Coordinates of C-alpha atoms and ligand atoms in Angstrom, one line a residue:
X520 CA -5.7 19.1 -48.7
X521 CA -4.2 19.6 -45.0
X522 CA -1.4 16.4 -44.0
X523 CA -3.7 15.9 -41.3
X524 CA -7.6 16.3 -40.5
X525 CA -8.3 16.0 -37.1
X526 CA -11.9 15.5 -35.8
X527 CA -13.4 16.4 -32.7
X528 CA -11.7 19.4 -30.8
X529 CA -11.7 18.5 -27.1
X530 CA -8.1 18.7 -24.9
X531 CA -7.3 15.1 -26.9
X532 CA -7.8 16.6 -30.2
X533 CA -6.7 20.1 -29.7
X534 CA -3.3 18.9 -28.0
X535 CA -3.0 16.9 -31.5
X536 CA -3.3 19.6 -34.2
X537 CA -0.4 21.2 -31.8
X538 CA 1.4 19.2 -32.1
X539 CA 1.3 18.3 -35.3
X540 CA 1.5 21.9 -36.3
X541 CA 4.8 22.2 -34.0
X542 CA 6.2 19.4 -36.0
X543 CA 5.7 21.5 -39.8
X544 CA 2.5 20.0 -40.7
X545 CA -0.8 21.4 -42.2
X546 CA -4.1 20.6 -40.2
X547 CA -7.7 20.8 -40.1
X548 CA -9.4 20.8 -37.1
X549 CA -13.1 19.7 -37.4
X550 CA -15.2 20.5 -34.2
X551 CA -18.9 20.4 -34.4
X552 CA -19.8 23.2 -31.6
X553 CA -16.8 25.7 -30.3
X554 CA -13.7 23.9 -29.1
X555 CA -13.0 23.1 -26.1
X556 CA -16.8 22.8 -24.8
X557 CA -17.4 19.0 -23.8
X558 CA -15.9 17.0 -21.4
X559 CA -12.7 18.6 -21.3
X560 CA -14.7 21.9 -20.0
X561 CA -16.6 20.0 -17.5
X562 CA -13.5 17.9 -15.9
X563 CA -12.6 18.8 -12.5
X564 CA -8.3 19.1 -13.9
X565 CA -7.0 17.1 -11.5
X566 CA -3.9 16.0 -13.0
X567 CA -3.6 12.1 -11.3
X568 CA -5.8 9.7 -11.8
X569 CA -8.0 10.0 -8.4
X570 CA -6.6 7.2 -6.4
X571 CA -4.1 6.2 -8.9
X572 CA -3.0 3.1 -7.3
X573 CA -6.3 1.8 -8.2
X574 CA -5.1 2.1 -12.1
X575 CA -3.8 -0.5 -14.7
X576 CA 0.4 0.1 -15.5
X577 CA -0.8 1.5 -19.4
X578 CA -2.4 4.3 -17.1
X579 CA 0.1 4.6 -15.0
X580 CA 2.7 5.3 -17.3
X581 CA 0.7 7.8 -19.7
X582 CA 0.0 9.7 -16.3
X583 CA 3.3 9.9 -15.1
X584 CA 4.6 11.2 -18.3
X585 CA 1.9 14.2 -18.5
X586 CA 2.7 14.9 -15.2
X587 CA 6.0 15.5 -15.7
X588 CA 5.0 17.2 -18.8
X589 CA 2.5 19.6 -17.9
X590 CA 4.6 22.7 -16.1
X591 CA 6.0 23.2 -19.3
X592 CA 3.2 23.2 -21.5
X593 CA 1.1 25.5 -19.0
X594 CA 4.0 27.9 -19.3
X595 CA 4.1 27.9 -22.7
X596 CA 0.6 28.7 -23.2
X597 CA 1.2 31.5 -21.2
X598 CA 3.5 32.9 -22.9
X599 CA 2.2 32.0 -26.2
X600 CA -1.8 33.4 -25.3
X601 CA -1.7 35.0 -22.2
X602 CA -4.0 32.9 -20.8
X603 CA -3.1 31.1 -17.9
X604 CA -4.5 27.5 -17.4
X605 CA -3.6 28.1 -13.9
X606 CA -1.5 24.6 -13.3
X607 CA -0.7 24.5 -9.5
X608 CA 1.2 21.9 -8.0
X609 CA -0.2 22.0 -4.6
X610 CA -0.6 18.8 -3.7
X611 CA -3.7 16.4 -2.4
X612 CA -4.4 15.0 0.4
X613 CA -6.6 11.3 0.7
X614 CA -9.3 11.2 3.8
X615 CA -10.3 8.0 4.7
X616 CA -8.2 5.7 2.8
X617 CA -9.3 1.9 3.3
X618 CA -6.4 0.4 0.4
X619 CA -3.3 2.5 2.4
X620 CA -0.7 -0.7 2.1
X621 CA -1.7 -1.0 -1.5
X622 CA -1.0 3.1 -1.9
X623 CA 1.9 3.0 -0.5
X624 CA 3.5 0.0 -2.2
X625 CA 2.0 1.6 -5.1
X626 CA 4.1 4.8 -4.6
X627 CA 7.3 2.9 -4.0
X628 CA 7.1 0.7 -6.9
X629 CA 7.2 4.0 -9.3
X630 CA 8.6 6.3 -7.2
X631 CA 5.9 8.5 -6.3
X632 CA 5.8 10.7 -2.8
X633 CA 3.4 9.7 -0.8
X634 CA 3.1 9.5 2.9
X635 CA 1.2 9.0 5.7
X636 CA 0.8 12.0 8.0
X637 CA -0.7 13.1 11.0
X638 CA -3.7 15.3 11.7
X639 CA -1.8 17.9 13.4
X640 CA 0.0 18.1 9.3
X641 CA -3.3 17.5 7.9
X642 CA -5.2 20.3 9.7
X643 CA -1.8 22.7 9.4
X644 CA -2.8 22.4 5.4
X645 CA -6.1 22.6 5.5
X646 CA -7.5 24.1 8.3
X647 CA -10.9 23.6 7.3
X648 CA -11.0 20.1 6.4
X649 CA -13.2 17.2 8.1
X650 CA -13.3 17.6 11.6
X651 CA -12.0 14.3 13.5
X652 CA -9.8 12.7 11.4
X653 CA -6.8 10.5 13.0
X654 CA -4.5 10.7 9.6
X655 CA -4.3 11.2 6.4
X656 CA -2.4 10.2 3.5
X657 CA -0.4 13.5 1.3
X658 CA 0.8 13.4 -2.0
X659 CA 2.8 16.4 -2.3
X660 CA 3.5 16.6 -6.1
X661 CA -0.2 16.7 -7.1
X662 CA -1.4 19.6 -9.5
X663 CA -4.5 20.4 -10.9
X664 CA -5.5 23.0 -14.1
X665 CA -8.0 25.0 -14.6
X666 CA -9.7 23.1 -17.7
X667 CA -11.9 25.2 -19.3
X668 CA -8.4 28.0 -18.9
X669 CA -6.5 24.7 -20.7
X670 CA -8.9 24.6 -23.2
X671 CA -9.3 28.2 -24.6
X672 CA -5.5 29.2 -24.3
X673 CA -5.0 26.0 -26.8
X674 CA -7.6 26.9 -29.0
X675 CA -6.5 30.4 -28.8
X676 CA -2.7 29.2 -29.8
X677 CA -4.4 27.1 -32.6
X678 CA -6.3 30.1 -34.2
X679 CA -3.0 31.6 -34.0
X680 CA -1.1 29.3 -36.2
X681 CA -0.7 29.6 -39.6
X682 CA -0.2 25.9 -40.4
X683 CA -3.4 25.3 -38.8
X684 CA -7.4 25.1 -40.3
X685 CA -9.8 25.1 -37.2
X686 CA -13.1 24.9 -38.3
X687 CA -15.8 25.3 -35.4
X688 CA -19.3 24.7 -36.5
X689 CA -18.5 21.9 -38.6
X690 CA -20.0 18.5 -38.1
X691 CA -18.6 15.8 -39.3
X692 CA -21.2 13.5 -40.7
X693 CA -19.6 10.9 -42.4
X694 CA -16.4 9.1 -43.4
X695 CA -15.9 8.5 -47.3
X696 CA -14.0 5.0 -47.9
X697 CA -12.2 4.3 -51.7
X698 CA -10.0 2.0 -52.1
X699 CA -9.3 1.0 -48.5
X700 CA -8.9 4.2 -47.9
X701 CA -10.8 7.8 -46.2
X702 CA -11.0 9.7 -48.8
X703 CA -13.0 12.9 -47.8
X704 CA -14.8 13.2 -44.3
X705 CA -18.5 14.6 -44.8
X706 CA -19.0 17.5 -42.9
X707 CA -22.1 19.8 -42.6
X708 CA -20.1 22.6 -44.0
X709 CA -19.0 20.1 -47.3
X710 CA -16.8 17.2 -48.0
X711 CA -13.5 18.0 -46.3
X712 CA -10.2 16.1 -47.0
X713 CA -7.0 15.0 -45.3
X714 CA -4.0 12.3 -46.2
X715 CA -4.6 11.4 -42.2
X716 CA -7.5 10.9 -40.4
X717 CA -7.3 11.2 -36.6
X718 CA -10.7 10.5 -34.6
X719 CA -11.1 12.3 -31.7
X720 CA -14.6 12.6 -30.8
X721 CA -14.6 11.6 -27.4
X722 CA -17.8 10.0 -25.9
X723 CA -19.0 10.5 -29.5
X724 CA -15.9 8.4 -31.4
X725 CA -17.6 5.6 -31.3
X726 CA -20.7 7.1 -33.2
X727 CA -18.4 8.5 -35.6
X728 CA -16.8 4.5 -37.2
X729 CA -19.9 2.6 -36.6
X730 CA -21.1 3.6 -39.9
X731 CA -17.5 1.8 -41.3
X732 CA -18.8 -1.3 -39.3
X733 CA -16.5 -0.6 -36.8
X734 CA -17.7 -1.5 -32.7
X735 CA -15.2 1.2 -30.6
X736 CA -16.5 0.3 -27.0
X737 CA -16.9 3.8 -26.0
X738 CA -19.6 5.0 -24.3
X739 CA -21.2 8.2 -22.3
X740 CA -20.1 8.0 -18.7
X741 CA -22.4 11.6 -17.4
X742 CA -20.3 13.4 -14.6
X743 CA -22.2 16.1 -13.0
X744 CA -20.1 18.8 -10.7
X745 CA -21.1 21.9 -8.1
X746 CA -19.6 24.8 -8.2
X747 CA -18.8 27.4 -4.6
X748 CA -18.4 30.6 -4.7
X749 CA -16.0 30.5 -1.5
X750 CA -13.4 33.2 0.2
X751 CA -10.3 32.4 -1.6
X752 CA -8.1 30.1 1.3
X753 CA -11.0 28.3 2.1
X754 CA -9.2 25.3 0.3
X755 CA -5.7 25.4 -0.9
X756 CA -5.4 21.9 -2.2
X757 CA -7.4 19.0 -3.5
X758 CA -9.1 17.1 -1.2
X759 CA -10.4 13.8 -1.6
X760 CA -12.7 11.5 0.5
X761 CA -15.0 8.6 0.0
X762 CA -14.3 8.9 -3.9
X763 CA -15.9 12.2 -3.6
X764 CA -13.5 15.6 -3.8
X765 CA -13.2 19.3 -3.9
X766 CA -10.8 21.3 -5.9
X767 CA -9.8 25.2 -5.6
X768 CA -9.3 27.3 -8.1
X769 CA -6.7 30.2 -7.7
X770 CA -9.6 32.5 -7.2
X771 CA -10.9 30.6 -4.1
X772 CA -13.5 29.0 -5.9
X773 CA -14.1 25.2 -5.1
X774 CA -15.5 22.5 -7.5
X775 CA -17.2 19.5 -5.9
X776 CA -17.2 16.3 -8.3
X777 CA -18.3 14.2 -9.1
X778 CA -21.3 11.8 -10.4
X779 CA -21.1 8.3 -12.4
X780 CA -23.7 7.7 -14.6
X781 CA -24.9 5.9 -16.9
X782 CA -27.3 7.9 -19.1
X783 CA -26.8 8.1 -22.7
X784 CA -26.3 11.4 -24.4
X785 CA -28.3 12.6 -21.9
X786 CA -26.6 16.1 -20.4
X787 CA -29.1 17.5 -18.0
X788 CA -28.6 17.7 -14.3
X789 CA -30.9 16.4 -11.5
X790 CA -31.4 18.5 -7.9
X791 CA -30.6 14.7 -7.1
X792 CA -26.8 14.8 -7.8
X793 CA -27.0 18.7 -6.4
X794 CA -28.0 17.6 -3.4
X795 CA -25.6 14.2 -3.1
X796 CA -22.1 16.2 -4.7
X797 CA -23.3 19.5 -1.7
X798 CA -23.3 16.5 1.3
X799 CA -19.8 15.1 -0.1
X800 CA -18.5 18.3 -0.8
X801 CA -19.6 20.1 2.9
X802 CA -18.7 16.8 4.5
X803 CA -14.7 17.4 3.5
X804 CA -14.9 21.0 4.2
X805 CA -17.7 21.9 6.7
X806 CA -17.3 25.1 6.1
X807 CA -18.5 25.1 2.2
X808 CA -22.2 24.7 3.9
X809 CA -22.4 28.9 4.5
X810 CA -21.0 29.1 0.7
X811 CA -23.5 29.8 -2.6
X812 CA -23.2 26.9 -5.1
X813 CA -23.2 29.6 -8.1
X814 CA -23.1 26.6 -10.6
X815 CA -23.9 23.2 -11.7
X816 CA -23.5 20.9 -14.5
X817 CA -22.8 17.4 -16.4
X818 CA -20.3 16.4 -19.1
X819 CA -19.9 13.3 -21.1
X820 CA -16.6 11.2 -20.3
X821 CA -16.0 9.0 -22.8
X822 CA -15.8 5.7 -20.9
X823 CA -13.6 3.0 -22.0
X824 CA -14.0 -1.0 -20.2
X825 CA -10.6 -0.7 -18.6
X826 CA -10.3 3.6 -18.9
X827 CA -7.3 2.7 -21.2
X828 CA -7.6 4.9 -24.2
X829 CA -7.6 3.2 -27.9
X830 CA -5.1 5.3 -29.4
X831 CA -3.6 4.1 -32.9
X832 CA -4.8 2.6 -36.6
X833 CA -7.8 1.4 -37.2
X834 CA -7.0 -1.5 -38.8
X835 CA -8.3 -2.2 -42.4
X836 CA -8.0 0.6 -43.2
X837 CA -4.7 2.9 -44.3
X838 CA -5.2 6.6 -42.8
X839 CA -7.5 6.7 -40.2
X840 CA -6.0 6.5 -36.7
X841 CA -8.0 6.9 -33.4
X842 CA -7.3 8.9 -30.1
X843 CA -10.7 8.5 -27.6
X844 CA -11.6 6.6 -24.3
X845 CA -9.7 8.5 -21.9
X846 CA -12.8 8.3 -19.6
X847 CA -12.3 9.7 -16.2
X848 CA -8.6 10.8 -16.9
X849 CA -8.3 12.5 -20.2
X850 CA -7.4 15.7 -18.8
X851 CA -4.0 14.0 -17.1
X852 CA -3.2 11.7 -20.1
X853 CA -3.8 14.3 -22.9
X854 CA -0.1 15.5 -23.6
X855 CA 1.4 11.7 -23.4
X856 CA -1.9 10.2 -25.0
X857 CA -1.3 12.4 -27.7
X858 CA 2.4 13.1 -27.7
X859 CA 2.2 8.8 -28.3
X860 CA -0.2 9.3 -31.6
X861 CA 1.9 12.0 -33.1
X862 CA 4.8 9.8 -32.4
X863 CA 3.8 7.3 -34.2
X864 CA 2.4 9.3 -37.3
X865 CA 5.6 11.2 -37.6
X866 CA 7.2 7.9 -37.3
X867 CA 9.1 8.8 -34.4
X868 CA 10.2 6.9 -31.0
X869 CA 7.4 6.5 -28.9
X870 CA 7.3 7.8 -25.3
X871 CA 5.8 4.5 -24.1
X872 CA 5.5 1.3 -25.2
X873 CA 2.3 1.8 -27.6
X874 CA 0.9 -1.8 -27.4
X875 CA -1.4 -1.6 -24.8
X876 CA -3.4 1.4 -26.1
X877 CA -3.3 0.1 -30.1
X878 CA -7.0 -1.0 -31.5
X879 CA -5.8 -4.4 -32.8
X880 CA -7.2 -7.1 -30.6
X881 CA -8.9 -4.6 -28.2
X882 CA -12.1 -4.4 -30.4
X883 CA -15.2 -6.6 -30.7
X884 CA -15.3 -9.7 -32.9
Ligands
FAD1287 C1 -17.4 15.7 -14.3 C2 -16.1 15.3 -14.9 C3 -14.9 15.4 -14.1 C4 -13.7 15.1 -14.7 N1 -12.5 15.3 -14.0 C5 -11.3 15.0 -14.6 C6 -10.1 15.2 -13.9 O1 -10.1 15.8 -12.8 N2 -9.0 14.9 -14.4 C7 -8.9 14.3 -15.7 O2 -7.8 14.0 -16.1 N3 -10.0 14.1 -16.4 C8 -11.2 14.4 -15.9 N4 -12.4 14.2 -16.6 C9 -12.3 13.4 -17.8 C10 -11.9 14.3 -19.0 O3 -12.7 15.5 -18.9 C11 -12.2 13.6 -20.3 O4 -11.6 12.3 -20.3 C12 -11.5 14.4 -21.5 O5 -11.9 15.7 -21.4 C13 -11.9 13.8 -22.8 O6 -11.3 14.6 -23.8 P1 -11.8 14.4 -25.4 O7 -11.1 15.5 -26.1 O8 -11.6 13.0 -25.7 O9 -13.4 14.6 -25.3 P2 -14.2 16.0 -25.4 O10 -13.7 17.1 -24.6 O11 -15.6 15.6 -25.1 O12 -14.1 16.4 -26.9 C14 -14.7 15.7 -28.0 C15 -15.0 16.8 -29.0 O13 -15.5 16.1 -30.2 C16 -16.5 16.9 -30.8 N5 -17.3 16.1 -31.6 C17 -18.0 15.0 -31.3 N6 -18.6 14.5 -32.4 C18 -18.3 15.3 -33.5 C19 -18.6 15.3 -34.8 N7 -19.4 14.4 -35.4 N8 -18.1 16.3 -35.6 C20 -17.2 17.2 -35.1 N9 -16.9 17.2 -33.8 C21 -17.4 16.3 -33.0 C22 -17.3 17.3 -29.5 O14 -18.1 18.5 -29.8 C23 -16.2 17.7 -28.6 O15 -15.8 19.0 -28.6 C24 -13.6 14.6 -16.0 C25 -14.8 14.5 -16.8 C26 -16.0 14.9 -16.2 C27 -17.3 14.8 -17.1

């Protein structure tokens, strides 16, 4: 039996087992499909919140940490896999900003750069962007990763670790209670056990404790996002405008993202959203119009009431401890979302105060 059993192998679940590994312990890794797959492939890996002055303090403060945090683990899965999740600190730059004197006090209250700048700066950046503009607001210390890069050179690492079980293909189909306890998770490939639990099934956690009589208010959230196959220098940096934005990739490649909706389980993509995410996307770079839009799809973010993650004990019952609800931001809060977990199952000082994100008193009577 591994110390830990880890279910659900997304960025939030993957960057668990690691660390949990790191720290000397056995774990299993239950995923259901191939790792990696879900939301965390479909994000856009925009490491901030979008407009993050717009975000509660709890979110704030896991943001800031992974921000500081992810150089170093983008290096170190380089080195480690020799994949590169292609983290690039190039900065973003806001269009059409109608909350500007709540940004910038924002940015001063935490210490964040942001400025206001001209359109000669703007246009200097990105030559290409939205004709006509007057000014524009830069944050400088913005980076974005390349997700589904993220994704495979952590499962990579995992597959490479000794200390670690990952088992893709397994469903897990149950939780076994005795004696206020889990005390085997039921799986489609057989009863698997673990002295901890960890739920990680993002927009399908909550599925996963309602048979324990448990009411996680999580829920599907469907993003869909474009894909252009554009010249590399087109777009050097994330650009965002009207809630809408597009983000290169080092190959020149630009995603345009993204859709809200409220569909279920439901995955499929509409020539609606196509057609809505193309106008943003050619409205912030003209240009993107004479570009193919080689692909298109939807993920499932696992939406949360406030988009503050539940991550702690379930309480009631001993060893089962939930990480899930990162909804749009789970890419930027994974490493201190789940630094904060291991923290506290290692019994270790937490990063951040871990109050606002524990289950007590956040679920349904
Ligand atoms: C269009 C879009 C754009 C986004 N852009 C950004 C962004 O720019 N920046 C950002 O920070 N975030 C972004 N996000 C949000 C981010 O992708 C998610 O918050 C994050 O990936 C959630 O990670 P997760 O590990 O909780 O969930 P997932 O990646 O969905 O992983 C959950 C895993 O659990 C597995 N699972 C579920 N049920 C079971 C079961 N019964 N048994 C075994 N395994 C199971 C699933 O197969 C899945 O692999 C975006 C999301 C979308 C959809």
């Amino acid at each position: 039996m591994s110390d830990f059993l880890v279910v659900g192998g997304g960025v939030i679940g993957m960057m668990t087992t690691l660390q949990l590994a790191d720290a000397g312990h056995s774990v299993t890794l239950l995923e259901r499909g191939q790792c990696g797959r879900e939301a965390s492939w479909a994000g856009g890996g925009i490491v901030s919140p979008l407009y993050p002055w717009r975000y509660s303090a709890p979110i704030s403060r896991l943001s800031t940490w992974s921000e500081g945090f992810y150089p170093e683990l983008a290096l170190r899965l380089l080195e480690e896999t020799g994949i590169d999740p292609e983290y690039r600190q190039k900065g973003l730059l806001y269009l059409r900003v109608d909350d500007e004197a709540r940004a910038m006090d924002w940015a001063r209250e935490v210490g964040k750069p942001l400025e206001r700048v001209s359109a000669d700066f703007l246009y200097a950046k990105e030559p290409e962007a939205a004709p006509g503009c007057r000014e524009a607001l830069w944050m400088p210390t913005l980076g974005s990763i390349r997700n589904p890069r993220l994704t495979r050179a952590l499962r990579r690492r995992l597959v490479e670790m000794g200390r670690v079980s990952l088992r893709e293909g397994s469903e897990v189909t149950g939780l076994r209670l005795a004696g206020g306890r889990v005390s085997g998770v039921e799986t489609t490939a057989g009863i698997v056990g673990g002295e901890q639990v960890i739920v990680c099934g993002g927009a399908w956690a909550a599925g996963l404790l309602a048979p324990l009589g448990v009411a996680l208010p999580v829920r599907p959230v469907k993003g869909q996002m474009i894909l252009f196959k554009a010249p590399p220098g087109l777009v050097s940096r994330v650009v965002l405008m009207d809630g809408r934005y597009v983000i290169p990739r080092a190959d020149g490649r630009v995603l345009a993202g993204s859709t809200l909706e409220e569909a279920g389980f439901d995955k499929s993509v509409s020539g609606e959203a196509r057609k809505s995410l193309w106008h943003s996307a050619t409205r912030i770079v003209p240009a993107l119009a004479e570009c193919e839009v080689e692909h298109h799809w939807a993920g499932l973010r696992p939406g949360s009431p406030d988009g503050v993650p539940f991550i702690g004990a379930l309480p009631g019952i001993d060893n089962l401890h939930v990480n899930a609800g990162h909804y749009r931001n789970g890419l930027v809060l994974a490493p201190a979302s789940t630094r904060l977990l291991v923290d506290e199952l290692l019994g270790r000082e937490p990063i951040v105060d871990p109050a606002p994100y524990r289950l007590a008193g956040r679920l349904p009577a």
